[in-house]
Amino acid sequence: ADVTTAIDSRYDSHSTSLSSKLDNTAKWVNYSNPTLKYKLYYPKQWVGNRTFENRTDYLQTYERFLSTKVNLKLTVTKTFNIPQNAQHAIFGKNTFDFYTDQDNLKSAVAKYNNLYYNIDLSQNSYFATPLEFKGFFFQLLKKIEFLN
């Protein structure tokens, strides 16, 4: 019984999460796009990536992900309709309109250089709690750099 209890507690999803394995933000890696004038920092553990460019409705979408557990997507567009219920907030040097705050999805948009930078972070049991997920999203927004 003691062995079973130890194994059960070791794999209890409430006691650990994949996000607990992330490096602190100082060790994050970055993707830089000098043409669209931004630098996006993300955990090096998020190894999957996709880039789509010059589509009809956007200039670029850049994604980083880890399997189906977490997906970070930054989409750059020339236009964007900011929802009326968006919360205007400053994260580090950046001003964003935070408009989606769900347990599995956070979204915010920033306007710089006459472009809109829309950031979506979705998760599927990656973060242990909704508060941890929200805090991580805010850290991510602080680390985005807009270039002149």
mmCIF file of N, CA and C in Angstrom:
data_model
loop_
_atom_site.group_PDB
_atom_site.id
_atom_site.type_symbol
_atom_site.label_atom_id
_atom_site.label_comp_id
_atom_site.label_asym_id
_atom_site.label_seq_id
_atom_site.Cartn_x
_atom_site.Cartn_y
_atom_site.Cartn_z
ATOM 1 N N ALA A 1 0.819 -1.195 0.000
ATOM 2 C CA ALA A 1 0.000 0.000 0.000
ATOM 3 C C ALA A 1 0.864 1.260 0.000
ATOM 4 N N ASP A 2 1.993 1.245 0.725
ATOM 5 C CA ASP A 2 2.862 2.420 0.767
ATOM 6 C C ASP A 2 3.459 2.732 -0.601
ATOM 7 N N VAL A 3 3.813 1.694 -1.349
ATOM 8 C CA VAL A 3 4.378 1.892 -2.690
ATOM 9 C C VAL A 3 3.332 2.494 -3.614
ATOM 10 N N THR A 4 2.105 1.964 -3.556
ATOM 11 C CA THR A 4 1.015 2.472 -4.388
ATOM 12 C C THR A 4 0.736 3.934 -4.075
ATOM 13 N N THR A 5 0.710 4.284 -2.800
ATOM 14 C CA THR A 5 0.466 5.678 -2.402
ATOM 15 C C THR A 5 1.573 6.584 -2.922
ATOM 16 N N ALA A 6 2.813 6.145 -2.816
ATOM 17 C CA ALA A 6 3.946 6.949 -3.293
ATOM 18 C C ALA A 6 3.872 7.159 -4.799
ATOM 19 N N ILE A 7 3.531 6.127 -5.535
ATOM 20 C CA ILE A 7 3.416 6.236 -6.993
ATOM 21 C C ILE A 7 2.253 7.141 -7.357
ATOM 22 N N ASP A 8 1.104 6.945 -6.713
ATOM 23 C CA ASP A 8 -0.064 7.779 -7.003
ATOM 24 C C ASP A 8 0.228 9.246 -6.736
ATOM 25 N N SER A 9 0.884 9.560 -5.624
ATOM 26 C CA SER A 9 1.152 10.970 -5.309
ATOM 27 C C SER A 9 2.207 11.551 -6.245
ATOM 28 N N ARG A 10 3.140 10.715 -6.705
ATOM 29 C CA ARG A 10 4.160 11.203 -7.624
ATOM 30 C C ARG A 10 3.551 11.632 -8.954
ATOM 31 N N TYR A 11 2.536 10.942 -9.396
ATOM 32 C CA TYR A 11 1.930 11.234 -10.689
ATOM 33 C C TYR A 11 0.605 11.977 -10.576
ATOM 34 N N ASP A 12 0.297 12.468 -9.414
ATOM 35 C CA ASP A 12 -0.910 13.265 -9.225
ATOM 36 C C ASP A 12 -0.735 14.573 -9.971
ATOM 37 N N SER A 13 -1.656 14.868 -10.890
ATOM 38 C CA SER A 13 -1.516 16.074 -11.718
ATOM 39 C C SER A 13 -1.599 17.355 -10.903
ATOM 40 N N HIS A 14 -2.142 17.287 -9.686
ATOM 41 C CA HIS A 14 -2.237 18.493 -8.867
ATOM 42 C C HIS A 14 -0.926 18.782 -8.143
ATOM 43 N N SER A 15 -0.062 17.755 -7.979
ATOM 44 C CA SER A 15 1.173 17.981 -7.242
ATOM 45 C C SER A 15 2.302 18.477 -8.152
ATOM 46 N N THR A 16 2.250 18.147 -9.434
ATOM 47 C CA THR A 16 3.268 18.628 -10.364
ATOM 48 C C THR A 16 2.600 19.019 -11.671
ATOM 49 N N SER A 17 3.265 19.837 -12.417
ATOM 50 C CA SER A 17 2.775 20.196 -13.743
ATOM 51 C C SER A 17 3.973 20.311 -14.666
ATOM 52 N N LEU A 18 3.726 20.219 -15.954
ATOM 53 C CA LEU A 18 4.821 20.387 -16.915
ATOM 54 C C LEU A 18 5.477 21.751 -16.774
ATOM 55 N N SER A 19 4.677 22.749 -16.424
ATOM 56 C CA SER A 19 5.217 24.102 -16.313
ATOM 57 C C SER A 19 6.247 24.220 -15.190
ATOM 58 N N SER A 20 6.230 23.305 -14.231
ATOM 59 C CA SER A 20 7.202 23.367 -13.141
ATOM 60 C C SER A 20 8.622 23.081 -13.629
ATOM 61 N N LYS A 21 8.766 22.561 -14.841
ATOM 62 C CA LYS A 21 10.079 22.245 -15.411
ATOM 63 C C LYS A 21 10.677 23.400 -16.219
ATOM 64 N N LEU A 22 9.970 24.513 -16.326
ATOM 65 C CA LEU A 22 10.440 25.638 -17.134
ATOM 66 C C LEU A 22 11.592 26.379 -16.470
ATOM 67 N N ASP A 23 12.502 26.895 -17.297
ATOM 68 C CA ASP A 23 13.568 27.766 -16.814
ATOM 69 C C ASP A 23 12.966 29.104 -16.407
ATOM 70 N N ASN A 24 13.700 29.854 -15.573
ATOM 71 C CA ASN A 24 13.226 31.202 -15.263
ATOM 72 C C ASN A 24 13.380 32.071 -16.516
ATOM 73 N N THR A 25 12.719 33.199 -16.524
ATOM 74 C CA THR A 25 12.643 34.026 -17.734
ATOM 75 C C THR A 25 13.999 34.510 -18.233
ATOM 76 N N ALA A 26 15.003 34.611 -17.362
ATOM 77 C CA ALA A 26 16.338 35.051 -17.780
ATOM 78 C C ALA A 26 16.985 34.055 -18.748
ATOM 79 N N LYS A 27 16.527 32.809 -18.739
ATOM 80 C CA LYS A 27 17.108 31.778 -19.599
ATOM 81 C C LYS A 27 16.270 31.487 -20.841
ATOM 82 N N TRP A 28 15.216 32.247 -21.063
ATOM 83 C CA TRP A 28 14.390 32.022 -22.236
ATOM 84 C C TRP A 28 15.175 32.353 -23.503
ATOM 85 N N VAL A 29 14.790 31.734 -24.604
ATOM 86 C CA VAL A 29 15.389 32.022 -25.904
ATOM 87 C C VAL A 29 14.447 32.951 -26.669
ATOM 88 N N ASN A 30 14.913 33.463 -27.816
ATOM 89 C CA ASN A 30 14.046 34.408 -28.525
ATOM 90 C C ASN A 30 14.002 34.134 -30.020
ATOM 91 N N TYR A 31 12.942 34.644 -30.592
ATOM 92 C CA TYR A 31 12.770 34.708 -32.042
ATOM 93 C C TYR A 31 12.682 36.187 -32.364
ATOM 94 N N SER A 32 13.476 36.641 -33.316
ATOM 95 C CA SER A 32 13.486 38.051 -33.672
ATOM 96 C C SER A 32 13.070 38.220 -35.125
ATOM 97 N N ASN A 33 12.218 39.205 -35.379
ATOM 98 C CA ASN A 33 11.825 39.530 -36.740
ATOM 99 C C ASN A 33 12.101 41.019 -36.957
ATOM 100 N N PRO A 34 13.269 41.370 -37.532
ATOM 101 C CA PRO A 34 13.608 42.784 -37.724
ATOM 102 C C PRO A 34 12.697 43.487 -38.732
ATOM 103 N N THR A 35 12.143 42.745 -39.672
ATOM 104 C CA THR A 35 11.249 43.356 -40.657
ATOM 105 C C THR A 35 9.951 43.829 -40.007
ATOM 106 N N LEU A 36 9.370 42.976 -39.165
ATOM 107 C CA LEU A 36 8.123 43.336 -38.474
ATOM 108 C C LEU A 36 8.385 43.935 -37.098
ATOM 109 N N LYS A 37 9.653 44.097 -36.757
ATOM 110 C CA LYS A 37 10.112 44.881 -35.605
ATOM 111 C C LYS A 37 9.634 44.354 -34.250
ATOM 112 N N TYR A 38 9.882 43.064 -34.015
ATOM 113 C CA TYR A 38 9.612 42.534 -32.683
ATOM 114 C C TYR A 38 10.574 41.399 -32.344
ATOM 115 N N LYS A 39 10.680 41.153 -31.041
ATOM 116 C CA LYS A 39 11.462 40.045 -30.522
ATOM 117 C C LYS A 39 10.585 39.359 -29.466
ATOM 118 N N LEU A 40 10.393 38.064 -29.653
ATOM 119 C CA LEU A 40 9.527 37.277 -28.785
ATOM 120 C C LEU A 40 10.384 36.292 -27.993
ATOM 121 N N TYR A 41 10.270 36.322 -26.675
ATOM 122 C CA TYR A 41 10.990 35.395 -25.805
ATOM 123 C C TYR A 41 10.041 34.303 -25.347
ATOM 124 N N TYR A 42 10.577 33.080 -25.201
ATOM 125 C CA TYR A 42 9.764 31.930 -24.803
ATOM 126 C C TYR A 42 10.677 30.867 -24.188
ATOM 127 N N PRO A 43 10.105 29.937 -23.426
ATOM 128 C CA PRO A 43 10.922 28.876 -22.815
ATOM 129 C C PRO A 43 11.547 27.966 -23.873
ATOM 130 N N LYS A 44 12.797 27.612 -23.679
ATOM 131 C CA LYS A 44 13.494 26.776 -24.660
ATOM 132 C C LYS A 44 12.879 25.383 -24.768
ATOM 133 N N GLN A 45 12.109 24.975 -23.759
ATOM 134 C CA GLN A 45 11.465 23.664 -23.796
ATOM 135 C C GLN A 45 10.356 23.580 -24.857
ATOM 136 N N TRP A 46 9.871 24.711 -25.300
ATOM 137 C CA TRP A 46 8.802 24.720 -26.309
ATOM 138 C C TRP A 46 9.463 24.591 -27.675
ATOM 139 N N VAL A 47 9.701 23.366 -28.080
ATOM 140 C CA VAL A 47 10.555 23.093 -29.233
ATOM 141 C C VAL A 47 9.849 23.157 -30.581
ATOM 142 N N GLY A 48 8.548 22.930 -30.613
ATOM 143 C CA GLY A 48 7.840 22.983 -31.890
ATOM 144 C C GLY A 48 7.704 24.408 -32.383
ATOM 145 N N ASN A 49 7.788 24.598 -33.704
ATOM 146 C CA ASN A 49 7.548 25.947 -34.220
ATOM 147 C C ASN A 49 6.988 25.905 -35.628
ATOM 148 N N ARG A 50 6.202 26.925 -35.934
ATOM 149 C CA ARG A 50 5.615 27.112 -37.260
ATOM 150 C C ARG A 50 5.613 28.603 -37.549
ATOM 151 N N THR A 51 5.833 28.941 -38.812
ATOM 152 C CA THR A 51 5.765 30.336 -39.243
ATOM 153 C C THR A 51 4.974 30.393 -40.548
ATOM 154 N N PHE A 52 4.009 31.296 -40.590
ATOM 155 C CA PHE A 52 3.232 31.539 -41.806
ATOM 156 C C PHE A 52 3.362 33.016 -42.125
ATOM 157 N N GLU A 53 3.646 33.340 -43.375
ATOM 158 C CA GLU A 53 3.859 34.749 -43.732
ATOM 159 C C GLU A 53 3.048 35.157 -44.944
ATOM 160 N N ASN A 54 2.805 36.476 -45.008
ATOM 161 C CA ASN A 54 2.187 37.126 -46.167
ATOM 162 C C ASN A 54 0.891 36.469 -46.624
ATOM 163 N N ARG A 55 0.010 36.265 -45.684
ATOM 164 C CA ARG A 55 -1.326 35.768 -46.004
ATOM 165 C C ARG A 55 -2.250 36.968 -46.235
ATOM 166 N N THR A 56 -3.402 36.726 -46.739
ATOM 167 C CA THR A 56 -4.342 37.807 -47.026
ATOM 168 C C THR A 56 -4.718 38.586 -45.765
ATOM 169 N N ASP A 57 -4.950 37.875 -44.664
ATOM 170 C CA ASP A 57 -5.454 38.536 -43.459
ATOM 171 C C ASP A 57 -4.378 38.864 -42.416
ATOM 172 N N TYR A 58 -3.144 38.451 -42.633
ATOM 173 C CA TYR A 58 -2.082 38.804 -41.701
ATOM 174 C C TYR A 58 -0.721 38.798 -42.393
ATOM 175 N N LEU A 59 0.232 39.503 -41.773
ATOM 176 C CA LEU A 59 1.586 39.577 -42.314
ATOM 177 C C LEU A 59 2.429 38.383 -41.894
ATOM 178 N N GLN A 60 2.248 37.967 -40.626
ATOM 179 C CA GLN A 60 2.982 36.807 -40.133
ATOM 180 C C GLN A 60 2.288 36.233 -38.911
ATOM 181 N N THR A 61 2.337 34.911 -38.784
ATOM 182 C CA THR A 61 2.001 34.216 -37.546
ATOM 183 C C THR A 61 3.198 33.361 -37.186
ATOM 184 N N TYR A 62 3.662 33.518 -35.958
ATOM 185 C CA TYR A 62 4.780 32.722 -35.458
ATOM 186 C C TYR A 62 4.285 31.941 -34.249
ATOM 187 N N GLU A 63 4.545 30.635 -34.223
ATOM 188 C CA GLU A 63 4.084 29.791 -33.126
ATOM 189 C C GLU A 63 5.227 29.016 -32.501
ATOM 190 N N ARG A 64 5.139 28.841 -31.190
ATOM 191 C CA ARG A 64 6.001 27.928 -30.430
ATOM 192 C C ARG A 64 5.070 27.057 -29.611
ATOM 193 N N PHE A 65 5.383 25.776 -29.512
ATOM 194 C CA PHE A 65 4.481 24.886 -28.784
ATOM 195 C C PHE A 65 5.227 23.679 -28.245
ATOM 196 N N LEU A 66 4.567 22.969 -27.345
ATOM 197 C CA LEU A 66 5.056 21.709 -26.809
ATOM 198 C C LEU A 66 3.907 20.718 -26.930
ATOM 199 N N SER A 67 3.972 19.897 -27.975
ATOM 200 C CA SER A 67 2.930 18.914 -28.248
ATOM 201 C C SER A 67 1.575 19.636 -28.280
ATOM 202 N N THR A 68 0.570 19.056 -27.659
ATOM 203 C CA THR A 68 -0.743 19.697 -27.586
ATOM 204 C C THR A 68 -0.949 20.365 -26.234
ATOM 205 N N LYS A 69 0.104 20.445 -25.429
ATOM 206 C CA LYS A 69 -0.024 20.948 -24.062
ATOM 207 C C LYS A 69 -0.026 22.463 -23.959
ATOM 208 N N VAL A 70 0.758 23.132 -24.786
ATOM 209 C CA VAL A 70 0.830 24.589 -24.709
ATOM 210 C C VAL A 70 1.167 25.140 -26.094
ATOM 211 N N ASN A 71 0.562 26.270 -26.439
ATOM 212 C CA ASN A 71 0.798 26.883 -27.744
ATOM 213 C C ASN A 71 0.835 28.393 -27.589
ATOM 214 N N LEU A 72 1.952 28.980 -28.014
ATOM 215 C CA LEU A 72 2.128 30.429 -28.037
ATOM 216 C C LEU A 72 2.070 30.869 -29.488
ATOM 217 N N LYS A 73 1.221 31.838 -29.767
ATOM 218 C CA LYS A 73 1.078 32.319 -31.143
ATOM 219 C C LYS A 73 1.096 33.834 -31.153
ATOM 220 N N LEU A 74 1.960 34.417 -31.980
ATOM 221 C CA LEU A 74 1.994 35.859 -32.186
ATOM 222 C C LEU A 74 1.659 36.117 -33.647
ATOM 223 N N THR A 75 0.603 36.876 -33.877
ATOM 224 C CA THR A 75 0.154 37.201 -35.231
ATOM 225 C C THR A 75 0.247 38.706 -35.440
ATOM 226 N N VAL A 76 0.873 39.104 -36.534
ATOM 227 C CA VAL A 76 1.036 40.516 -36.862
ATOM 228 C C VAL A 76 0.079 40.860 -38.003
ATOM 229 N N THR A 77 -0.734 41.912 -37.792
ATOM 230 C CA THR A 77 -1.705 42.340 -38.795
ATOM 231 C C THR A 77 -1.643 43.862 -38.966
ATOM 232 N N LYS A 78 -2.224 44.326 -40.053
ATOM 233 C CA LYS A 78 -2.314 45.776 -40.273
ATOM 234 C C LYS A 78 -3.538 46.367 -39.591
ATOM 235 N N THR A 79 -4.552 45.547 -39.354
ATOM 236 C CA THR A 79 -5.760 46.009 -38.670
ATOM 237 C C THR A 79 -6.164 44.989 -37.616
ATOM 238 N N PHE A 80 -6.881 45.469 -36.620
ATOM 239 C CA PHE A 80 -7.401 44.593 -35.570
ATOM 240 C C PHE A 80 -8.498 45.340 -34.841
ATOM 241 N N ASN A 81 -9.625 44.698 -34.629
ATOM 242 C CA ASN A 81 -10.720 45.301 -33.867
ATOM 243 C C ASN A 81 -10.588 44.891 -32.414
ATOM 244 N N ILE A 82 -10.138 45.815 -31.585
ATOM 245 C CA ILE A 82 -9.962 45.527 -30.165
ATOM 246 C C ILE A 82 -11.338 45.454 -29.509
ATOM 247 N N PRO A 83 -11.653 44.345 -28.843
ATOM 248 C CA PRO A 83 -12.961 44.219 -28.184
ATOM 249 C C PRO A 83 -13.182 45.318 -27.151
ATOM 250 N N GLN A 84 -14.425 45.766 -27.022
ATOM 251 C CA GLN A 84 -14.744 46.844 -26.088
ATOM 252 C C GLN A 84 -14.462 46.475 -24.640
ATOM 253 N N ASN A 85 -14.539 45.181 -24.316
ATOM 254 C CA ASN A 85 -14.320 44.762 -22.931
ATOM 255 C C ASN A 85 -12.838 44.538 -22.606
ATOM 256 N N ALA A 86 -11.940 44.857 -23.528
ATOM 257 C CA ALA A 86 -10.503 44.666 -23.305
ATOM 258 C C ALA A 86 -10.021 45.544 -22.160
ATOM 259 N N GLN A 87 -9.096 45.002 -21.379
ATOM 260 C CA GLN A 87 -8.496 45.749 -20.266
ATOM 261 C C GLN A 87 -7.151 46.290 -20.722
ATOM 262 N N HIS A 88 -7.020 47.596 -20.680
ATOM 263 C CA HIS A 88 -5.785 48.278 -21.067
ATOM 264 C C HIS A 88 -4.784 48.098 -19.928
ATOM 265 N N ALA A 89 -3.597 47.553 -20.228
ATOM 266 C CA ALA A 89 -2.625 47.283 -19.166
ATOM 267 C C ALA A 89 -1.201 47.458 -19.680
ATOM 268 N N ILE A 90 -0.309 47.797 -18.772
ATOM 269 C CA ILE A 90 1.110 47.953 -19.095
ATOM 270 C C ILE A 90 1.866 46.789 -18.464
ATOM 271 N N PHE A 91 2.650 46.112 -19.289
ATOM 272 C CA PHE A 91 3.499 45.011 -18.836
ATOM 273 C C PHE A 91 4.928 45.365 -19.220
ATOM 274 N N GLY A 92 5.750 45.660 -18.234
ATOM 275 C CA GLY A 92 7.106 46.109 -18.526
ATOM 276 C C GLY A 92 7.051 47.426 -19.275
ATOM 277 N N LYS A 93 7.670 47.487 -20.451
ATOM 278 C CA LYS A 93 7.666 48.706 -21.276
ATOM 279 C C LYS A 93 6.516 48.724 -22.271
ATOM 280 N N ASN A 94 5.705 47.680 -22.272
ATOM 281 C CA ASN A 94 4.691 47.510 -23.322
ATOM 282 C C ASN A 94 3.275 47.763 -22.824
ATOM 283 N N THR A 95 2.475 48.338 -23.696
ATOM 284 C CA THR A 95 1.069 48.543 -23.414
ATOM 285 C C THR A 95 0.254 47.568 -24.252
ATOM 286 N N PHE A 96 -0.628 46.824 -23.603
ATOM 287 C CA PHE A 96 -1.461 45.821 -24.266
ATOM 288 C C PHE A 96 -2.924 46.027 -23.923
ATOM 289 N N ASP A 97 -3.773 45.514 -24.795
ATOM 290 C CA ASP A 97 -5.189 45.366 -24.490
ATOM 291 C C ASP A 97 -5.416 43.878 -24.274
ATOM 292 N N PHE A 98 -5.679 43.507 -23.022
ATOM 293 C CA PHE A 98 -5.865 42.123 -22.589
ATOM 294 C C PHE A 98 -7.351 41.803 -22.760
ATOM 295 N N TYR A 99 -7.682 40.911 -23.692
ATOM 296 C CA TYR A 99 -9.092 40.724 -24.025
ATOM 297 C C TYR A 99 -9.645 39.307 -23.879
ATOM 298 N N THR A 100 -8.816 38.310 -23.638
ATOM 299 C CA THR A 100 -9.336 36.970 -23.365
ATOM 300 C C THR A 100 -8.668 36.445 -22.109
ATOM 301 N N ASP A 101 -9.491 36.070 -21.126
ATOM 302 C CA ASP A 101 -8.983 35.563 -19.853
ATOM 303 C C ASP A 101 -9.785 34.321 -19.476
ATOM 304 N N GLN A 102 -9.481 33.224 -20.152
ATOM 305 C CA GLN A 102 -10.140 31.951 -19.877
ATOM 306 C C GLN A 102 -9.130 31.003 -19.250
ATOM 307 N N ASP A 103 -9.619 29.916 -18.645
ATOM 308 C CA ASP A 103 -8.724 28.963 -17.989
ATOM 309 C C ASP A 103 -7.715 28.345 -18.951
ATOM 310 N N ASN A 104 -8.080 28.220 -20.235
ATOM 311 C CA ASN A 104 -7.194 27.580 -21.210
ATOM 312 C C ASN A 104 -6.715 28.505 -22.323
ATOM 313 N N LEU A 105 -7.072 29.774 -22.267
ATOM 314 C CA LEU A 105 -6.676 30.721 -23.312
ATOM 315 C C LEU A 105 -6.544 32.128 -22.748
ATOM 316 N N LYS A 106 -5.423 32.763 -23.050
ATOM 317 C CA LYS A 106 -5.187 34.175 -22.728
ATOM 318 C C LYS A 106 -4.826 34.875 -24.024
ATOM 319 N N SER A 107 -5.356 36.088 -24.230
ATOM 320 C CA SER A 107 -5.058 36.849 -25.454
ATOM 321 C C SER A 107 -4.904 38.324 -25.125
ATOM 322 N N ALA A 108 -3.957 38.944 -25.834
ATOM 323 C CA ALA A 108 -3.733 40.386 -25.703
ATOM 324 C C ALA A 108 -3.212 40.903 -27.033
ATOM 325 N N VAL A 109 -3.398 42.195 -27.250
ATOM 326 C CA VAL A 109 -2.926 42.812 -28.489
ATOM 327 C C VAL A 109 -2.238 44.133 -28.153
ATOM 328 N N ALA A 110 -1.201 44.455 -28.910
ATOM 329 C CA ALA A 110 -0.486 45.721 -28.763
ATOM 330 C C ALA A 110 -0.361 46.359 -30.134
ATOM 331 N N LYS A 111 -0.406 47.689 -30.170
ATOM 332 C CA LYS A 111 -0.212 48.408 -31.428
ATOM 333 C C LYS A 111 1.111 49.169 -31.336
ATOM 334 N N TYR A 112 2.024 48.830 -32.254
ATOM 335 C CA TYR A 112 3.314 49.516 -32.372
ATOM 336 C C TYR A 112 3.660 49.607 -33.845
ATOM 337 N N ASN A 113 4.341 50.658 -34.208
ATOM 338 C CA ASN A 113 4.801 50.830 -35.595
ATOM 339 C C ASN A 113 3.665 50.675 -36.602
ATOM 340 N N ASN A 114 2.466 51.131 -36.236
ATOM 341 C CA ASN A 114 1.271 51.031 -37.086
ATOM 342 C C ASN A 114 0.899 49.599 -37.442
ATOM 343 N N LEU A 115 1.304 48.649 -36.613
ATOM 344 C CA LEU A 115 0.925 47.246 -36.772
ATOM 345 C C LEU A 115 0.330 46.746 -35.463
ATOM 346 N N TYR A 116 -0.467 45.692 -35.556
ATOM 347 C CA TYR A 116 -1.056 45.060 -34.385
ATOM 348 C C TYR A 116 -0.370 43.719 -34.150
ATOM 349 N N TYR A 117 0.043 43.511 -32.915
ATOM 350 C CA TYR A 117 0.723 42.280 -32.508
ATOM 351 C C TYR A 117 -0.214 41.550 -31.545
ATOM 352 N N ASN A 118 -0.834 40.505 -32.025
ATOM 353 C CA ASN A 118 -1.798 39.754 -31.240
ATOM 354 C C ASN A 118 -1.112 38.516 -30.653
ATOM 355 N N ILE A 119 -1.178 38.372 -29.330
ATOM 356 C CA ILE A 119 -0.526 37.262 -28.649
ATOM 357 C C ILE A 119 -1.595 36.372 -28.030
ATOM 358 N N ASP A 120 -1.568 35.087 -28.403
ATOM 359 C CA ASP A 120 -2.466 34.085 -27.837
ATOM 360 C C ASP A 120 -1.619 33.022 -27.153
ATOM 361 N N LEU A 121 -2.013 32.641 -25.959
ATOM 362 C CA LEU A 121 -1.376 31.533 -25.263
ATOM 363 C C LEU A 121 -2.481 30.582 -24.827
ATOM 364 N N SER A 122 -2.422 29.357 -25.345
ATOM 365 C CA SER A 122 -3.404 28.348 -24.965
ATOM 366 C C SER A 122 -2.698 27.200 -24.270
ATOM 367 N N GLN A 123 -3.443 26.512 -23.412
ATOM 368 C CA GLN A 123 -2.855 25.407 -22.669
ATOM 369 C C GLN A 123 -3.881 24.305 -22.437
ATOM 370 N N ASN A 124 -3.363 23.094 -22.283
ATOM 371 C CA ASN A 124 -4.184 21.922 -22.010
ATOM 372 C C ASN A 124 -3.506 21.152 -20.873
ATOM 373 N N SER A 125 -3.864 21.473 -19.641
ATOM 374 C CA SER A 125 -3.297 20.835 -18.442
ATOM 375 C C SER A 125 -1.784 21.013 -18.348
ATOM 376 N N TYR A 126 -1.272 22.113 -18.872
ATOM 377 C CA TYR A 126 0.159 22.405 -18.806
ATOM 378 C C TYR A 126 0.498 23.117 -17.497
ATOM 379 N N PHE A 127 -0.320 24.096 -17.131
ATOM 380 C CA PHE A 127 -0.122 24.840 -15.897
ATOM 381 C C PHE A 127 -0.966 24.216 -14.792
ATOM 382 N N ALA A 128 -0.452 24.251 -13.565
ATOM 383 C CA ALA A 128 -1.129 23.599 -12.443
ATOM 384 C C ALA A 128 -2.422 24.300 -12.062
ATOM 385 N N THR A 129 -2.464 25.643 -12.190
ATOM 386 C CA THR A 129 -3.652 26.389 -11.774
ATOM 387 C C THR A 129 -3.920 27.522 -12.768
ATOM 388 N N PRO A 130 -5.153 28.012 -12.818
ATOM 389 C CA PRO A 130 -5.439 29.177 -13.666
ATOM 390 C C PRO A 130 -4.612 30.407 -13.277
ATOM 391 N N LEU A 131 -4.333 30.573 -11.999
ATOM 392 C CA LEU A 131 -3.529 31.716 -11.556
ATOM 393 C C LEU A 131 -2.092 31.604 -12.063
ATOM 394 N N GLU A 132 -1.517 30.402 -12.027
ATOM 395 C CA GLU A 132 -0.170 30.205 -12.562
ATOM 396 C C GLU A 132 -0.147 30.518 -14.057
ATOM 397 N N PHE A 133 -1.166 30.090 -14.777
ATOM 398 C CA PHE A 133 -1.270 30.344 -16.222
ATOM 399 C C PHE A 133 -1.330 31.842 -16.501
ATOM 400 N N LYS A 134 -2.154 32.544 -15.769
ATOM 401 C CA LYS A 134 -2.283 33.991 -15.966
ATOM 402 C C LYS A 134 -0.975 34.708 -15.639
ATOM 403 N N GLY A 135 -0.339 34.327 -14.541
ATOM 404 C CA GLY A 135 0.936 34.936 -14.164
ATOM 405 C C GLY A 135 2.005 34.700 -15.217
ATOM 406 N N PHE A 136 2.032 33.491 -15.784
ATOM 407 C CA PHE A 136 2.994 33.186 -16.833
ATOM 408 C C PHE A 136 2.725 34.050 -18.069
ATOM 409 N N PHE A 137 1.454 34.202 -18.433
ATOM 410 C CA PHE A 137 1.105 35.032 -19.594
ATOM 411 C C PHE A 137 1.591 36.463 -19.392
ATOM 412 N N PHE A 138 1.413 36.999 -18.204
ATOM 413 C CA PHE A 138 1.875 38.358 -17.927
ATOM 414 C C PHE A 138 3.400 38.445 -18.021
ATOM 415 N N GLN A 139 4.122 37.425 -17.560
ATOM 416 C CA GLN A 139 5.580 37.403 -17.699
ATOM 417 C C GLN A 139 5.979 37.398 -19.176
ATOM 418 N N LEU A 140 5.257 36.634 -19.958
ATOM 419 C CA LEU A 140 5.504 36.557 -21.400
ATOM 420 C C LEU A 140 5.328 37.928 -22.052
ATOM 421 N N LEU A 141 4.263 38.632 -21.691
ATOM 422 C CA LEU A 141 4.012 39.961 -22.258
ATOM 423 C C LEU A 141 5.118 40.942 -21.873
ATOM 424 N N LYS A 142 5.629 40.837 -20.658
ATOM 425 C CA LYS A 142 6.723 41.713 -20.224
ATOM 426 C C LYS A 142 7.986 41.502 -21.048
ATOM 427 N N LYS A 143 8.186 40.291 -21.546
ATOM 428 C CA LYS A 143 9.427 39.942 -22.249
ATOM 429 C C LYS A 143 9.393 40.257 -23.754
ATOM 430 N N ILE A 144 8.255 40.633 -24.288
ATOM 431 C CA ILE A 144 8.192 40.970 -25.718
ATOM 432 C C ILE A 144 8.850 42.321 -25.937
ATOM 433 N N GLU A 145 9.686 42.416 -26.970
ATOM 434 C CA GLU A 145 10.327 43.684 -27.306
ATOM 435 C C GLU A 145 9.835 44.158 -28.662
ATOM 436 N N PHE A 146 9.474 45.409 -28.728
ATOM 437 C CA PHE A 146 9.119 46.027 -29.994
ATOM 438 C C PHE A 146 10.288 46.893 -30.432
ATOM 439 N N LEU A 147 10.748 46.679 -31.652
ATOM 440 C CA LEU A 147 11.957 47.325 -32.142
ATOM 441 C C LEU A 147 11.615 48.557 -32.980
ATOM 442 N N ASN A 148 12.504 49.530 -32.955
ATOM 443 C CA ASN A 148 12.288 50.745 -33.756
ATOM 444 C C ASN A 148 12.898 50.618 -35.137
#
